[in-house]
Coordinates of N, CA and C and ligand atoms in Angstrom, one line a residue:
M12 N -0.4 -15.4 -17.3 CA -1.1 -14.1 -17.1 C 0.0 -12.9 -17.2
K13 N -0.6 -11.8 -17.9 CA 0.3 -10.8 -18.1 C 0.5 -10.1 -16.6
A14 N 1.6 -9.5 -16.4 CA 1.9 -9.3 -14.9 C 1.2 -8.0 -14.8
P15 N 0.6 -7.8 -13.6 CA 0.1 -6.5 -13.1 C 1.1 -5.4 -13.4
T16 N 0.5 -4.1 -13.5 CA 1.6 -3.0 -13.8 C 2.0 -2.2 -12.5
K17 N 1.2 -2.4 -11.5 CA 1.3 -1.7 -10.1 C 0.5 -2.2 -9.3
I18 N 0.9 -1.8 -8.1 CA -0.3 -2.1 -6.8 C -1.0 -0.6 -6.7
E19 N -2.4 -1.0 -7.3 CA -3.2 0.2 -7.6 C -3.7 0.8 -6.1
H20 N -4.0 -0.1 -5.2 CA -4.3 0.4 -3.9 C -4.4 -0.6 -2.9
I21 N -4.3 -0.2 -1.7 CA -4.6 -1.2 -0.4 C -5.4 -0.7 0.2
G22 N -6.6 -1.9 0.3 CA -8.0 -1.5 1.0 C -7.7 -1.8 2.6
I23 N -8.2 -0.8 3.4 CA -8.2 -0.9 4.7 C -9.5 -0.8 5.5
A24 N -9.8 -1.7 6.0 CA -11.3 -1.7 6.8 C -11.1 -1.0 8.0
V25 N -11.8 0.1 8.3 CA -12.0 0.7 9.5 C -13.5 0.9 9.8
K26 N -13.6 1.1 11.4 CA -14.9 1.0 12.0 C -15.6 2.5 11.6
N27 N -14.5 3.5 11.7 CA -15.2 5.1 11.8 C -14.3 5.7 10.6
L28 N -14.8 6.0 9.4 CA -14.1 6.9 8.3 C -13.3 8.0 8.8
S29 N -14.1 8.9 9.5 CA -13.6 10.0 9.7 C -12.6 10.2 10.8
D30 N -12.6 9.1 11.8 CA -11.6 9.1 12.7 C -10.1 8.4 11.8
A31 N -10.4 7.4 10.9 CA -9.2 7.0 10.2 C -8.8 8.1 9.4
I32 N -9.6 8.9 8.7 CA -8.9 10.0 7.8 C -8.3 10.8 8.7
S33 N -8.8 11.3 9.9 CA -7.8 12.1 10.6 C -6.3 11.8 10.9
Y34 N -6.5 10.3 11.2 CA -5.2 9.6 11.3 C -4.1 9.8 10.2
Y35 N -4.7 9.3 9.1 CA -4.0 9.3 7.7 C -3.5 10.8 7.4
E36 N -4.5 11.8 7.7 CA -4.1 13.3 7.3 C -3.1 13.7 8.5
N37 N -3.5 13.7 9.7 CA -3.0 14.8 10.7 C -1.6 13.9 11.4
V38 N -1.5 12.4 11.2 CA -0.4 11.9 11.9 C 0.6 11.5 10.6
L39 N -0.1 10.9 9.6 CA 1.0 10.6 8.5 C 1.1 11.7 7.4
G40 N 0.2 12.7 7.6 CA 0.5 13.9 6.6 C 0.2 13.7 5.2
L41 N -0.8 12.6 5.0 CA -1.3 12.4 3.5 C -2.6 13.3 3.5
T42 N -3.2 13.4 2.3 CA -4.2 14.2 1.9 C -5.5 13.2 1.3
C43 N -6.5 13.4 1.8 CA -7.7 12.5 1.5 C -8.1 13.4 0.3
Y44 N -8.1 12.8 -0.9 CA -8.3 13.6 -2.0 C -9.9 13.4 -2.5
A45 N -10.6 12.2 -2.0 CA -11.9 11.7 -2.5 C -12.3 10.9 -1.4
V46 N -13.7 11.1 -1.2 CA -14.8 10.3 -0.2 C -15.7 9.9 -1.3
E47 N -16.1 8.6 -1.4 CA -17.1 8.0 -2.4 C -17.9 6.9 -1.6
E48 N -19.1 7.1 -1.8 CA -19.9 5.8 -1.3 C -20.0 4.9 -2.5
V49 N -20.1 3.5 -2.3 CA -20.1 2.6 -3.4 C -21.2 1.8 -2.8
A50 N -22.5 2.1 -3.5 CA -23.7 1.6 -3.0 C -23.7 0.0 -3.0
D51 N -23.3 -0.4 -4.1 CA -23.7 -2.0 -4.5 C -22.8 -2.8 -3.2
Q52 N -21.7 -2.3 -3.1 CA -20.6 -2.7 -2.2 C -21.1 -2.4 -0.6
K53 N -21.8 -1.5 -0.3 CA -22.4 -1.3 0.8 C -21.2 -0.8 1.7
V54 N -20.0 0.0 1.1 CA -19.1 0.7 1.8 C -19.2 2.4 1.3
K55 N -18.2 3.0 2.2 CA -17.9 4.4 1.9 C -16.4 4.3 2.1
T56 N -15.8 4.8 1.2 CA -14.5 5.0 1.0 C -13.6 6.3 1.1
A57 N -12.6 6.3 1.4 CA -11.6 7.4 1.1 C -10.5 7.1 0.8
F58 N -9.9 8.0 -0.1 CA -8.8 7.7 -1.0 C -7.6 8.9 -0.6
F59 N -6.4 8.2 -0.5 CA -5.0 8.8 -0.3 C -4.1 8.4 -1.3
M60 N -3.1 9.2 -1.8 CA -2.2 8.8 -2.8 C -1.0 8.6 -2.1
V61 N -0.2 7.8 -2.4 CA 1.2 7.8 -1.8 C 1.9 7.2 -2.7
G62 N 2.8 8.1 -3.4 CA 3.5 7.7 -4.5 C 2.7 7.4 -5.7
E63 N 2.8 6.1 -6.3 CA 1.8 5.6 -7.6 C 0.7 4.8 -6.8
T64 N 0.7 4.5 -5.5 CA -0.3 3.9 -4.9 C -1.2 4.6 -4.2
K65 N -2.4 4.0 -4.1 CA -3.5 4.6 -3.2 C -3.7 3.6 -1.9
I66 N -4.2 4.5 -0.9 CA -4.7 3.9 0.3 C -6.0 4.0 0.2
E67 N -7.1 3.0 0.2 CA -8.4 3.2 0.3 C -9.0 2.7 1.7
L68 N -9.6 3.4 2.4 CA -10.3 3.2 3.7 C -11.4 2.9 3.5
L69 N -12.0 1.8 4.1 CA -13.3 1.2 3.9 C -14.3 1.4 5.1
E70 N -15.2 2.0 5.2 CA -16.2 1.9 6.4 C -17.4 1.3 5.8
A71 N -18.1 0.1 6.6 CA -19.3 -0.4 6.2 C -20.3 0.7 6.0
T72 N -21.5 0.4 5.3 CA -22.7 1.5 5.4 C -23.7 0.6 5.9
S73 N -23.7 -0.8 6.2 CA -24.7 -1.6 6.6 C -24.1 -3.0 7.2
D74 N -24.9 -3.5 8.1 CA -24.5 -4.7 8.9 C -24.2 -5.9 7.9
D75 N -24.7 -6.0 6.7 CA -24.2 -7.0 6.1 C -23.2 -6.8 4.9
S76 N -22.7 -5.6 5.0 CA -21.4 -5.2 4.0 C -20.4 -6.3 4.5
P77 N -19.5 -6.6 3.0 CA -18.4 -7.5 3.3 C -17.6 -6.9 4.7
V78 N -17.4 -5.5 4.4 CA -16.3 -4.7 5.4 C -16.9 -4.9 6.8
A79 N -18.2 -5.0 7.0 CA -18.7 -5.2 8.4 C -18.4 -6.5 8.9
K80 N -18.6 -7.7 8.0 CA -18.3 -8.9 8.3 C -16.9 -9.2 8.6
F81 N -16.1 -8.6 7.8 CA -14.6 -8.7 8.0 C -14.2 -8.2 9.4
I82 N -14.6 -7.0 9.8 CA -14.3 -6.4 11.0 C -15.0 -7.1 12.2
A83 N -16.1 -7.7 12.1 CA -16.6 -8.5 13.1 C -15.8 -9.9 13.4
K84 N -15.2 -10.2 12.3 CA -14.3 -11.7 12.4 C -13.2 -11.4 12.9
K85 N -12.3 -10.4 12.0 CA -10.9 -10.1 12.1 C -10.6 -8.9 12.8
G86 N -11.4 -7.9 12.9 CA -11.3 -6.7 13.5 C -10.7 -5.8 12.3
E87 N -10.5 -4.4 12.5 CA -9.9 -3.7 11.6 C -8.5 -4.1 11.0
G88 N -8.3 -3.4 9.7 CA -7.0 -3.7 9.2 C -6.9 -4.1 7.9
I89 N -6.0 -4.6 7.4 CA -5.7 -4.5 5.7 C -6.9 -5.5 5.4
H90 N -7.8 -5.1 4.4 CA -8.7 -5.8 3.8 C -8.6 -6.4 2.4
H91 N -7.9 -5.8 1.6 CA -7.5 -6.2 0.4 C -6.5 -5.6 -0.4
L92 N -5.8 -6.4 -1.6 CA -4.8 -5.7 -2.1 C -5.1 -5.6 -3.6
A93 N -5.1 -4.4 -4.0 CA -5.5 -4.3 -5.6 C -4.3 -4.2 -6.7
F94 N -4.6 -4.8 -7.7 CA -3.5 -4.6 -8.5 C -4.0 -4.1 -9.9
A95 N -3.4 -3.1 -10.7 CA -3.7 -2.5 -11.9 C -3.3 -3.6 -12.9
V96 N -4.2 -3.9 -13.8 CA -3.9 -4.9 -14.8 C -4.5 -4.3 -16.3
N97 N -4.2 -4.8 -17.1 CA -4.7 -4.7 -18.6 C -5.3 -5.7 -19.2
G98 N -6.4 -5.6 -19.7 CA -7.1 -6.7 -20.3 C -7.9 -7.6 -19.3
L99 N -8.7 -6.7 -18.4 CA -9.2 -7.8 -17.2 C -10.3 -8.6 -17.8
D100 N -10.9 -8.1 -19.0 CA -12.0 -9.0 -19.6 C -11.7 -10.3 -19.9
S101 N -10.3 -10.6 -20.5 CA -9.8 -11.6 -20.9 C -9.0 -12.6 -19.8
L102 N -8.7 -11.7 -18.7 CA -7.7 -12.4 -17.8 C -8.6 -13.2 -16.7
L103 N -10.0 -12.8 -16.6 CA -10.8 -13.6 -15.8 C -11.1 -14.9 -16.2
P104 N -11.2 -15.3 -17.4 CA -11.7 -16.6 -17.8 C -10.3 -17.4 -17.9
E105 N -9.2 -16.8 -18.1 CA -7.8 -17.3 -18.1 C -7.5 -17.8 -16.7
L106 N -7.8 -17.0 -15.6 CA -7.5 -17.3 -14.2 C -8.5 -18.3 -13.9
K107 N -9.8 -18.3 -14.3 CA -10.8 -19.4 -13.8 C -10.3 -20.8 -14.4
S108 N -9.9 -20.6 -15.6 CA -9.4 -22.2 -16.3 C -7.9 -22.6 -15.4
R109 N -7.5 -21.7 -14.7 CA -6.3 -22.0 -14.0 C -6.6 -22.4 -12.5
G110 N -7.9 -22.5 -12.3 CA -8.4 -23.0 -10.9 C -8.5 -21.9 -10.0
I111 N -8.5 -20.8 -10.1 CA -8.5 -19.6 -9.3 C -10.1 -19.3 -9.1
E112 N -10.5 -19.1 -8.1 CA -12.0 -19.0 -7.7 C -12.3 -17.4 -8.0
L113 N -13.0 -17.3 -8.7 CA -13.6 -15.8 -9.0 C -14.7 -15.4 -8.1
I114 N -14.7 -14.1 -7.3 CA -15.9 -13.8 -6.9 C -16.6 -12.9 -7.7
D115 N -16.0 -12.3 -8.8 CA -16.8 -11.6 -9.9 C -16.4 -12.3 -11.2
E116 N -17.3 -13.0 -12.0 CA -17.1 -13.6 -13.1 C -16.9 -12.5 -14.1
Q117 N -17.6 -11.6 -14.0 CA -17.5 -10.4 -14.8 C -16.9 -9.2 -14.3
P118 N -16.2 -8.1 -15.0 CA -15.9 -7.1 -14.4 C -17.2 -6.2 -14.1
R119 N -17.0 -5.4 -13.0 CA -18.0 -4.5 -12.7 C -17.5 -3.2 -12.2
K120 N -18.4 -2.3 -12.1 CA -17.9 -0.9 -11.7 C -17.6 -0.5 -10.4
G121 N -16.2 -0.3 -9.8 CA -16.0 -0.1 -8.5 C -15.6 1.5 -8.3
A122 N -15.2 1.9 -7.1 CA -14.9 3.2 -7.1 C -13.9 3.9 -7.9
E123 N -14.0 5.1 -8.2 CA -13.3 5.8 -9.2 C -13.4 5.3 -10.6
E124 N -14.8 4.8 -10.9 CA -15.0 4.6 -12.2 C -14.1 3.5 -12.8
M125 N -13.4 2.6 -11.8 CA -12.5 1.5 -12.5 C -13.4 0.4 -12.8
N126 N -12.9 -0.3 -13.7 CA -13.5 -1.8 -13.9 C -12.8 -2.6 -12.9
I127 N -13.5 -3.3 -12.1 CA -12.9 -4.3 -11.0 C -13.4 -5.9 -11.0
A128 N -12.6 -6.7 -10.3 CA -13.0 -7.9 -10.2 C -12.3 -8.4 -8.9
F129 N -13.0 -9.2 -8.0 CA -12.3 -9.8 -6.9 C -12.0 -11.2 -7.2
L130 N -11.0 -11.8 -6.8 CA -10.4 -13.1 -6.5 C -10.6 -13.7 -5.1
H131 N -11.3 -14.9 -4.8 CA -11.4 -15.2 -3.6 C -10.1 -15.6 -2.7
P132 N -9.8 -15.1 -1.5 CA -8.7 -15.0 -0.8 C -8.2 -16.7 -0.5
K133 N -9.6 -17.7 -0.6 CA -9.1 -19.1 -0.5 C -8.3 -19.4 -1.7
S134 N -8.1 -18.7 -2.7 CA -7.5 -19.2 -4.0 C -6.1 -18.3 -4.1
T135 N -6.0 -17.5 -3.1 CA -4.8 -16.4 -3.5 C -3.9 -16.3 -1.9
F136 N -3.9 -17.4 -1.3 CA -3.2 -17.6 -0.1 C -3.6 -16.5 0.9
G137 N -4.8 -16.4 1.0 CA -5.4 -15.9 2.3 C -5.5 -14.0 2.0
V138 N -5.0 -13.8 0.6 CA -5.2 -12.1 0.5 C -6.2 -12.0 -0.4
L139 N -7.4 -11.2 0.1 CA -8.5 -10.9 -1.0 C -7.9 -10.0 -1.9
T140 N -7.9 -10.5 -3.5 CA -7.3 -9.6 -4.4 C -8.2 -9.0 -5.4
E141 N -8.0 -7.9 -5.6 CA -8.9 -7.1 -6.6 C -8.0 -6.8 -7.8
L142 N -8.7 -7.0 -8.9 CA -7.9 -6.5 -10.3 C -8.6 -5.5 -10.6
C143 N -8.0 -4.5 -11.1 CA -8.7 -3.2 -11.6 C -8.2 -2.7 -12.8
E144 N -9.0 -2.0 -13.5 CA -8.6 -1.4 -14.9 C -9.2 -0.1 -15.2
K145 N -8.4 0.8 -15.4 CA -9.1 2.3 -15.7 C -10.1 2.0 -16.9
Ligands
CMX220 N1 -9.4 -11.1 3.5 C1 -9.0 -12.4 3.5 N2 -9.7 -13.5 4.1 C2 -11.2 -13.2 4.1 C3 -11.5 -11.8 3.8 C4 -10.4 -10.9 3.5 N3 -11.0 -9.6 3.1 N4 -13.0 -11.9 3.9 C5 -13.2 -13.2 4.3 N5 -12.0 -13.9 4.3 C6 -12.0 -15.2 4.5 C7 -12.8 -15.6 6.0 O1 -12.0 -15.3 7.0 C8 -13.3 -16.9 5.9 O2 -12.1 -17.8 6.1 P1 -12.5 -19.4 6.8 O3 -13.4 -20.1 6.1 O4 -11.1 -20.1 6.7 O5 -13.1 -18.9 8.1 C9 -13.6 -16.9 4.2 O6 -12.9 -15.9 3.7 C10 -15.1 -16.8 4.0 O7 -15.5 -15.7 4.9 P2 -16.8 -15.1 5.3 O8 -16.7 -14.5 6.7 O9 -17.8 -16.4 5.5 O10 -17.3 -14.2 4.3 P3 -18.0 -14.4 2.9 O11 -17.7 -15.7 2.4 O12 -19.4 -14.2 3.2 O13 -17.3 -13.3 2.0 C11 -15.5 -12.6 0.5 C12 -16.0 -13.2 1.9 C13 -14.3 -12.3 0.5 C14 -16.0 -13.6 -0.6 C15 -16.6 -11.2 0.3 O14 -16.1 -10.4 1.6 C16 -16.4 -10.7 -0.9 O15 -16.9 -10.9 -1.8 N6 -15.5 -9.7 -1.0 C17 -15.5 -8.7 -2.1 C18 -16.3 -7.6 -2.2 C19 -15.7 -6.6 -1.3 O16 -15.0 -7.1 -0.3 N7 -16.2 -5.3 -1.1 C20 -15.9 -4.4 -0.3 C21 -14.7 -3.6 -1.0 C22 -15.4 -2.8 -2.3 C23 -14.4 -1.7 -3.0 O17 -13.3 -1.6 -2.6 O18 -14.9 -1.0 -3.6

């Protein structure tokens, strides 16, 4: 596989988005530049830029959201790691042929109009992995 170009973002599951935004802004001194709901993922997201990488806070918008399930099982914390890649369309079949379990067989639209696909944490040493392309 062609190596990712950077860590695009780190996804962090939180119970309450506005409480968490307040920590990132008022304690760490970062600026929340966007809040966006991703309806099909049942999450509300908030974004911060840190150098070239983003922090994406994730709050569940329903009890059956992947983020609600994650918090119920593991508590708040790092939820996924997202790599920026080129050629996502062709990477997915390549990864599948190498035995990596795909959550998304085809790229779909994520936050910030990115094309994204998730890899199952069981195939990626316990880290839910997102590949994204602008
Ligand atoms: N990181 C690491 N492991 C995780 C995980 C995560 N975020 N979420 C679940 N797991 C583990 C569980 O602990 C469990 O492990 P065990 O079998 O050892 O107990 C296993 O994966 C299955 O977990 P589950 O609770 O049964 O949950 P599901 O199988 O229903 O779903 C997953 C897990 C990863 C397939 C699902 O959460 C998913 O499809 N995620 C991708 C989409 C997503 O997370 N969207 C929200 C963010 C959207 C965005 O950023 O825009």
